Amino acid sequence: MEELYQSALRKFRKAAVIMNLDPNVQKILEHPKRQLIVEFPVMMDDNSVEIFTGYRVQHNVTLGPAKGGVRYHPNVNLDEVKTLAFWMSFKCAVMGLPYGGGKGGIRLDPKKYSQKEIERISRRYFSEISVIVGPDRDIPAPDVNTNSDTMSWYMDTYSMNVGYSVLEVVTGKPIGLGGSEGRTEATGRGVAKVTELAIQKRKRKVSDVKIAIEGFGNVGQYSALILSKEKDAKIVALSDSKGGIYNSSGFNIEDVINYKKTHGTLSGYPNSEAINDVELKTLDVDVFIPAALENSITDETAKKMKAQIIVEGANGPITDTADELLRGKDILVVPDILANAGGVTVSYFEWVQDLQSFFWKKEQVNATLEEMIEKSFNEIWDIKEQYSTDMRTAAYILATQRIAFGIKKRGIYP
Ligand code: NAD
């Protein structure tokens, strides 16, 4: 079954109808260009061999090399990776980046393996997918359960195979090894920026609203940190896979991050009330930011949600039918392909810096990112008004216009 991919297509088709998209272009965009599945053996610490399944999908590369993260999770499958690659094509186009969409993943529970085992799995996976990746072809980056260490191993593996250092083959690397200032927090910075813009569109002040965030990994933590420290917002609820916490006066996010580092969980955080998943999503807050995994907001939760703004930090956190229900309730949904595009945008800056061997200051990275996000937000808002539609459909229209232009100008080969 291709449930997630079909659901992504339904959202795209809605935009295709409204913008009267050329059916030939639509056909091309509905099919991923390449789907690679690799099965590979890795030696475990106890000298046994385990076989892993990995994926790399390139959805569309009309406007440039494929770009997208690699996810390590027990539920990774082709449908998910294909959908994530599809979203990446539109995300890059929304931001006007010279990239197409790609995504990768390994089906495994990283908690079950030692760091050395994860390193060997990562290196072998990257070697296996090297037949289609490369700095001009497809440039991976971190996603769920992968980070700058993973990217260092990927970069080293690729470099060892070609015989020289190729920094620009992946992004999300550590600073000092071709990484960019501001990359780690970039997705959170983008989420914080669009949250601020959405609040302003609803004629409110960021300092007056209450925010709840689901997921406390890279995206959740930095969204919370930047919103609270730089934008003066009050974050009243947070959660991770083990449960949620609530405090009506708002959290000191730096302190919560330290607690999570020490305890591995948010549960038990001092002066907080424990809340479950449904309670978190249906709290009396103004903004809800899902920053965990797909399909987190279902019909049941959508019906009970009180937040007036939802900012999709995660990819695909709202099911199809829940999306319709939220629209019916006049809830402003800032779609993933804009809301979490900060990561790929600073990845683009990193790639450009690596290619030029010239590195930018953090202020330049942050300012350029915020400027680009605001520009895309406003372009989407104008399309939304022009077609009297929602922000998601408007974002798909904007992205599709850009990719369709490339497809038409290039023509169909041969
Ligand atoms: P991460 O692995 O750093 O964090 C994921 C977090 O979600 C963890 O805190 C985990 O405990 C939590 N979580 C998992 N299941 C949960 C549940 N049922 N309820 C509550 N929390 C749960 O991953 P990340 O990089 O922060 O990615 C999160 C989402 O953002 C994913 O959808 C990813 O594709 C998307 N995204 C990430 C980036 C990036 O730069 N990292 C960029 C764009 C989009």
JSON list of C-alpha atoms in Angstrom, two decimals, residues 213 220-231 235 253-254 257:
[
{"chain": "A", "resi": 213, "resn": "ILE", "atom": "CA", "xyz": [5.04, 21.82, 20.70]},
{"chain": "A", "resi": 220, "resn": "GLY", "atom": "CA", "xyz": [11.14, 20.92, 18.43]},
{"chain": "A", "resi": 221, "resn": "GLN", "atom": "CA", "xyz": [14.00, 22.10, 20.64]},
{"chain": "A", "resi": 222, "resn": "TYR", "atom": "CA", "xyz": [15.26, 24.87, 18.39]},
{"chain": "A", "resi": 223, "resn": "SER", "atom": "CA", "xyz": [11.75, 26.06, 17.48]},
{"chain": "A", "resi": 224, "resn": "ALA", "atom": "CA", "xyz": [11.00, 26.33, 21.19]},
{"chain": "A", "resi": 225, "resn": "LEU", "atom": "CA", "xyz": [14.33, 27.97, 22.01]},
{"chain": "A", "resi": 226, "resn": "ILE", "atom": "CA", "xyz": [14.20, 30.62, 19.26]},
{"chain": "A", "resi": 227, "resn": "LEU", "atom": "CA", "xyz": [10.51, 31.39, 19.80]},
{"chain": "A", "resi": 228, "resn": "SER", "atom": "CA", "xyz": [10.99, 31.86, 23.53]},
{"chain": "A", "resi": 229, "resn": "LYS", "atom": "CA", "xyz": [14.40, 33.56, 23.60]},
{"chain": "A", "resi": 230, "resn": "GLU", "atom": "CA", "xyz": [14.33, 35.71, 20.47]},
{"chain": "A", "resi": 231, "resn": "LYS", "atom": "CA", "xyz": [10.63, 36.22, 19.86]},
{"chain": "A", "resi": 235, "resn": "ILE", "atom": "CA", "xyz": [5.86, 27.82, 25.37]},
{"chain": "A", "resi": 253, "resn": "ILE", "atom": "CA", "xyz": [13.55, 26.19, 27.30]},
{"chain": "A", "resi": 254, "resn": "GLU", "atom": "CA", "xyz": [17.31, 26.15, 27.95]},
{"chain": "A", "resi": 257, "resn": "ILE", "atom": "CA", "xyz": [16.91, 21.11, 27.08]}
]
